[in-house]
PDB file of C-alpha atoms in Angstrom:
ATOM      1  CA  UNK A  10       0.000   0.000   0.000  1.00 77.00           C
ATOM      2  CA  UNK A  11       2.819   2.604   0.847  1.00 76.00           C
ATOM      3  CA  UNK A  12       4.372   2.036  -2.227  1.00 78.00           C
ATOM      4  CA  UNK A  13       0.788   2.021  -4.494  1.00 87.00           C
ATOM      5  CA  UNK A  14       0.379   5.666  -2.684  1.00 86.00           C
ATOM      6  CA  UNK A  15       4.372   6.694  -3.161  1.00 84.00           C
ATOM      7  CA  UNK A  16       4.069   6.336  -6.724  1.00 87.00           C
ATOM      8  CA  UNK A  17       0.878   7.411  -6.941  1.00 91.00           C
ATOM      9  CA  UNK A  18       1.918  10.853  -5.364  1.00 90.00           C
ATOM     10  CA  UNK A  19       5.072  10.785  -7.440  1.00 89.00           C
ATOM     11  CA  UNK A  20       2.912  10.595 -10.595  1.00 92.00           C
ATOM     12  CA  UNK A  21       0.306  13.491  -9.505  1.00 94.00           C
ATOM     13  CA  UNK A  22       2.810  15.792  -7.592  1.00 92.00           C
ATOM     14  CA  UNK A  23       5.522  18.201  -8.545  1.00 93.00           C
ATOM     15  CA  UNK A  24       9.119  17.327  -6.991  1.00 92.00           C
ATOM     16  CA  UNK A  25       8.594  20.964  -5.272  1.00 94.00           C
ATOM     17  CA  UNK A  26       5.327  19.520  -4.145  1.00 93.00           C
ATOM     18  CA  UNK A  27       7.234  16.420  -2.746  1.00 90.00           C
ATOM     19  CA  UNK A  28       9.826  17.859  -1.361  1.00 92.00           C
ATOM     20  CA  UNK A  29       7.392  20.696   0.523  1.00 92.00           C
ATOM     21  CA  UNK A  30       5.620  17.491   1.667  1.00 88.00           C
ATOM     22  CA  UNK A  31       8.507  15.959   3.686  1.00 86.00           C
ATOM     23  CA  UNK A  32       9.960  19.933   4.507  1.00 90.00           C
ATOM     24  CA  UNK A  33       5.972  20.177   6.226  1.00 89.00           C
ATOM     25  CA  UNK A  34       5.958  17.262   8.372  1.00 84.00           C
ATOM     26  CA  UNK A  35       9.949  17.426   8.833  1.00 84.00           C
ATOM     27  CA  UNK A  36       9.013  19.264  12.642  1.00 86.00           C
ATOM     28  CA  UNK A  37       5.739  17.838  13.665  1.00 83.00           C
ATOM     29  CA  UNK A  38       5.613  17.012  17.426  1.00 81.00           C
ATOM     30  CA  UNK A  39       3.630  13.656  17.102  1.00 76.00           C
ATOM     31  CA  UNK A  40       5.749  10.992  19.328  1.00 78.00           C
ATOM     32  CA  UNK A  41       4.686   7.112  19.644  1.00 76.00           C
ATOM     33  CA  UNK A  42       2.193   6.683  22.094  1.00 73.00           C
ATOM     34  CA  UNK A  43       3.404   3.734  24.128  1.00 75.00           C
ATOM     35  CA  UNK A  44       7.267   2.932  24.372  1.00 81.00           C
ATOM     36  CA  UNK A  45       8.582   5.909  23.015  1.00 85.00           C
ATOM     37  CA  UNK A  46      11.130   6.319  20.057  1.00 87.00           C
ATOM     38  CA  UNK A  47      12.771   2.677  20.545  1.00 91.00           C
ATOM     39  CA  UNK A  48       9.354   1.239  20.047  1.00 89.00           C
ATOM     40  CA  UNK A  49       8.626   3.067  16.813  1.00 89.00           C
ATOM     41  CA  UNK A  50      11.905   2.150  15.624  1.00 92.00           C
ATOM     42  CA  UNK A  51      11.100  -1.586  17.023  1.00 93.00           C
ATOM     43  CA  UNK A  52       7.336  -1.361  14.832  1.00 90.00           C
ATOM     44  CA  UNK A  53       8.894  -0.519  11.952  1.00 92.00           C
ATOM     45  CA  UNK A  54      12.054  -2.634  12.060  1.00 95.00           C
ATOM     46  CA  UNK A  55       9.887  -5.899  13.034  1.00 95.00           C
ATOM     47  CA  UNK A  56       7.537  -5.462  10.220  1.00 94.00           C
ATOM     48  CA  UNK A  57       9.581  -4.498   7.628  1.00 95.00           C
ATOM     49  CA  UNK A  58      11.419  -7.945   8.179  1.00 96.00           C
ATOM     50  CA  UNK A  59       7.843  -9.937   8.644  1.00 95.00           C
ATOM     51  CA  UNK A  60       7.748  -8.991   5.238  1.00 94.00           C
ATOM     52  CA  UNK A  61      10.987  -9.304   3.370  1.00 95.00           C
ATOM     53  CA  UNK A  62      11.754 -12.722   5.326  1.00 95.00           C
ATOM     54  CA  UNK A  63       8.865 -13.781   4.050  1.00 92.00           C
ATOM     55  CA  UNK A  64       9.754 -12.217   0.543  1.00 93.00           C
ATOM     56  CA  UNK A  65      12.527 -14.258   0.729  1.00 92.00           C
ATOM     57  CA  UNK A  66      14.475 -10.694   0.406  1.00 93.00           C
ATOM     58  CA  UNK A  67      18.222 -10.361   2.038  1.00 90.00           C
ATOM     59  CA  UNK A  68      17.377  -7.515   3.566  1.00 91.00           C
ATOM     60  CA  UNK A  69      19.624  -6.580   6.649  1.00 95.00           C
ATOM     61  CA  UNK A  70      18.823  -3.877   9.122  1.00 96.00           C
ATOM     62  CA  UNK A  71      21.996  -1.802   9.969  1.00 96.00           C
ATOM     63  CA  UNK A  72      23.729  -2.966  13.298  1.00 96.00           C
ATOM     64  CA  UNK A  73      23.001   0.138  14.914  1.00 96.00           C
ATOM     65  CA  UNK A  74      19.350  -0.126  15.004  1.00 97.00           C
ATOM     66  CA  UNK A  75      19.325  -4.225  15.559  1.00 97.00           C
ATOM     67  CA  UNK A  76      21.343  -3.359  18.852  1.00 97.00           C
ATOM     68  CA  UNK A  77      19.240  -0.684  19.829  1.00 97.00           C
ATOM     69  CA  UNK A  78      16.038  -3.453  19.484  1.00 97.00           C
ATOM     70  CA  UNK A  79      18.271  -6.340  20.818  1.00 97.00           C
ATOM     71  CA  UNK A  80      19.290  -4.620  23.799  1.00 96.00           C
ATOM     72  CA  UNK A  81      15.605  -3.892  24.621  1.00 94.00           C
ATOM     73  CA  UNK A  82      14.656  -7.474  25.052  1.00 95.00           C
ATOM     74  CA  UNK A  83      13.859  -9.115  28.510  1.00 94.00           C
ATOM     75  CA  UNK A  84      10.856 -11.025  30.201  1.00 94.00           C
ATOM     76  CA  UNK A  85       8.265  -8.360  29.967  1.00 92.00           C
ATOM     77  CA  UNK A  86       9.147  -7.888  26.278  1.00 91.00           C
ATOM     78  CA  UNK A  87       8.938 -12.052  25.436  1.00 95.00           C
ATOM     79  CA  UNK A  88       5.275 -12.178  27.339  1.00 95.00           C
ATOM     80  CA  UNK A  89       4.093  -9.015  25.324  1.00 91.00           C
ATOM     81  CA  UNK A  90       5.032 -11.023  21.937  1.00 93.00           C
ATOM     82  CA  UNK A  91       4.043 -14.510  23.585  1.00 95.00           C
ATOM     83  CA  UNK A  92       7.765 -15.871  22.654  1.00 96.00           C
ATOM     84  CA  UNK A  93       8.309 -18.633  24.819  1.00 95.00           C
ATOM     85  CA  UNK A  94      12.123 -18.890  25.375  1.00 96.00           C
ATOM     86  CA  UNK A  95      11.978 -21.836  28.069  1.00 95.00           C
ATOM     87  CA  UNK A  96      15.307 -23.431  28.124  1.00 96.00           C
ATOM     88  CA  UNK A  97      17.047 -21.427  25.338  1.00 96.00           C
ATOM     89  CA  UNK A  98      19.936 -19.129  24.750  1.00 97.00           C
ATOM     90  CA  UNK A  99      19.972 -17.006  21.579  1.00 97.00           C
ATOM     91  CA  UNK A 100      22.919 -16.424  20.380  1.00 97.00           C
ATOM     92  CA  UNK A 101      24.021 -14.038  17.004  1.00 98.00           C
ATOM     93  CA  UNK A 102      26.009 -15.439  14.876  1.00 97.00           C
ATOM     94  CA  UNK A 103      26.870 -11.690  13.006  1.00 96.00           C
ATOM     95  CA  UNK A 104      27.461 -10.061  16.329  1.00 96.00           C
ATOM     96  CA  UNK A 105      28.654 -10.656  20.031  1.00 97.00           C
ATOM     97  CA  UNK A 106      25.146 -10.862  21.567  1.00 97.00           C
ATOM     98  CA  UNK A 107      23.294 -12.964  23.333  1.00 97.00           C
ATOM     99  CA  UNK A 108      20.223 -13.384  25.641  1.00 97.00           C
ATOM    100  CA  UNK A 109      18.486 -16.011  28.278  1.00 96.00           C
ATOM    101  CA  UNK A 110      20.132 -19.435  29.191  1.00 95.00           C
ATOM    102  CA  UNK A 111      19.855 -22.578  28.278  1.00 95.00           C
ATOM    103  CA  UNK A 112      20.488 -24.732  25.212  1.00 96.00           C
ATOM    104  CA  UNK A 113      22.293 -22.691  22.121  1.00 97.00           C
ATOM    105  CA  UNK A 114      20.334 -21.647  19.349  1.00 97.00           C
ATOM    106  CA  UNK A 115      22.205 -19.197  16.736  1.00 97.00           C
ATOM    107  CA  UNK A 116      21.214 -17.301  13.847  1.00 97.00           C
ATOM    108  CA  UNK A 117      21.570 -14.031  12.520  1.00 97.00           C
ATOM    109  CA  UNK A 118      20.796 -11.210  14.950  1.00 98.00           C
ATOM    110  CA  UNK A 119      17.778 -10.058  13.209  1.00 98.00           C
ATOM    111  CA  UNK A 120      16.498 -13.374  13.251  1.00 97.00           C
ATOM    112  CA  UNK A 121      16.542 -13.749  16.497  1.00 98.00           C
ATOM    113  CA  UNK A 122      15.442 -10.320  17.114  1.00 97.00           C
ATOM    114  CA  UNK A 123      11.983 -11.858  15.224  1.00 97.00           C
ATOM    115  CA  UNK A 124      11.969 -14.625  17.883  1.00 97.00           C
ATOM    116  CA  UNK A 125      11.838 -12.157  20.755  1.00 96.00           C
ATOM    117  CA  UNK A 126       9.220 -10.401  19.246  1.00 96.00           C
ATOM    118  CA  UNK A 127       7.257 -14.016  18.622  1.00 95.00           C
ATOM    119  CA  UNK A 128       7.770 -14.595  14.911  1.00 96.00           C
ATOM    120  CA  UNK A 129       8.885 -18.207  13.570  1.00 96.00           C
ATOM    121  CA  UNK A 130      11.387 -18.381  10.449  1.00 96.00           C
ATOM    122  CA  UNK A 131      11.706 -20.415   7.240  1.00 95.00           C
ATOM    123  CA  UNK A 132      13.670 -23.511   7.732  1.00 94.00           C
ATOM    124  CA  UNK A 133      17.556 -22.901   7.770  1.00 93.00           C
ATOM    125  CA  UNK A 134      17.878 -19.805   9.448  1.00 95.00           C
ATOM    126  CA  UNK A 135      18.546 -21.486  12.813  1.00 96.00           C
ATOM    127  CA  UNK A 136      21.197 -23.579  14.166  1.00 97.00           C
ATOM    128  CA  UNK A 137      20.433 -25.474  17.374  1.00 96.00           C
ATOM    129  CA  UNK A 138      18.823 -28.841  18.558  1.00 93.00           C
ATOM    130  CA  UNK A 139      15.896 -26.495  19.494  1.00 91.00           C
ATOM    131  CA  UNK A 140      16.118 -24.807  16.008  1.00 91.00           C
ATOM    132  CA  UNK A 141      12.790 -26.606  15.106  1.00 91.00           C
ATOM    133  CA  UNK A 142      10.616 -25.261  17.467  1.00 93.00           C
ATOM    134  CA  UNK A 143      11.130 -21.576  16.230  1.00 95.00           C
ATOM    135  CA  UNK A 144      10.310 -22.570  12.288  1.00 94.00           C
ATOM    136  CA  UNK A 145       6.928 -22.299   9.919  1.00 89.00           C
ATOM    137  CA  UNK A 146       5.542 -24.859   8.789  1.00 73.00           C
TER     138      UNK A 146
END
């Protein structure tokens, strides 16, 4: 949809027009409602790779911003997603980072930034005896 109305505003409006549309908004005050600018970030991160993991897209988020999401996860975040992390450690395999005990599973940070925020992966993204547990069908 954002990219129907993108190029549909591309085709109908001036590049002064675009431009004075971004220039407009550039100050507004609006702010997230709940979780301030981390959680925007986290909204927009999460969803962008529900789709292009899905996609099938290598897509990967700049390390700054996975960090910033990564170091944001702990018990109250798993229950809000529903991830159930029983008895497992993530651990990146791009990056020194890691989270919650238990039996290894590895992957690529922003794969197992998705499994914090309750998402399952395509087979072979996961390494791990538990790997299984985490994967779509």
């Amino acid at each position: 949809m954002t990219d129907r109305l993108a190029r549909a505003d591309a085709a109908t409006a001036s590049t002064a027009q675009l431009a004075a549309y971004l220039r407009d908004n550039a100050h507004h005050p609006w702010k997230p409602p709940v979780g301030g600018l981390t959680a925007a970030l986290g909204h927009d991160v999460i969803h962008g790779l529900d789709i292009t993991v899905a996609l099938g897209l290598d897509r990967r988020v700049p390390e700054d911003r996975i960090r910033t999401l990564l170091d944001t996860i702990d018990a109250r975040t798993l229950k809000f997603f529903g991830a159930d992390l029983t008895g497992i450690q993530l651990r990146a395999d791009d990056l020194d980072w890691s989270y919650g005990t238990g039996t290894p599973l590895t992957g690529a940070a922003q794969d197992l930034l998705l499994l914090a925020y309750g998402r399952k992966l395509p087979p072979g993204r996961l390494h791990g005896e538990a790997g299984g547990r985490f994967v779509t069908a």
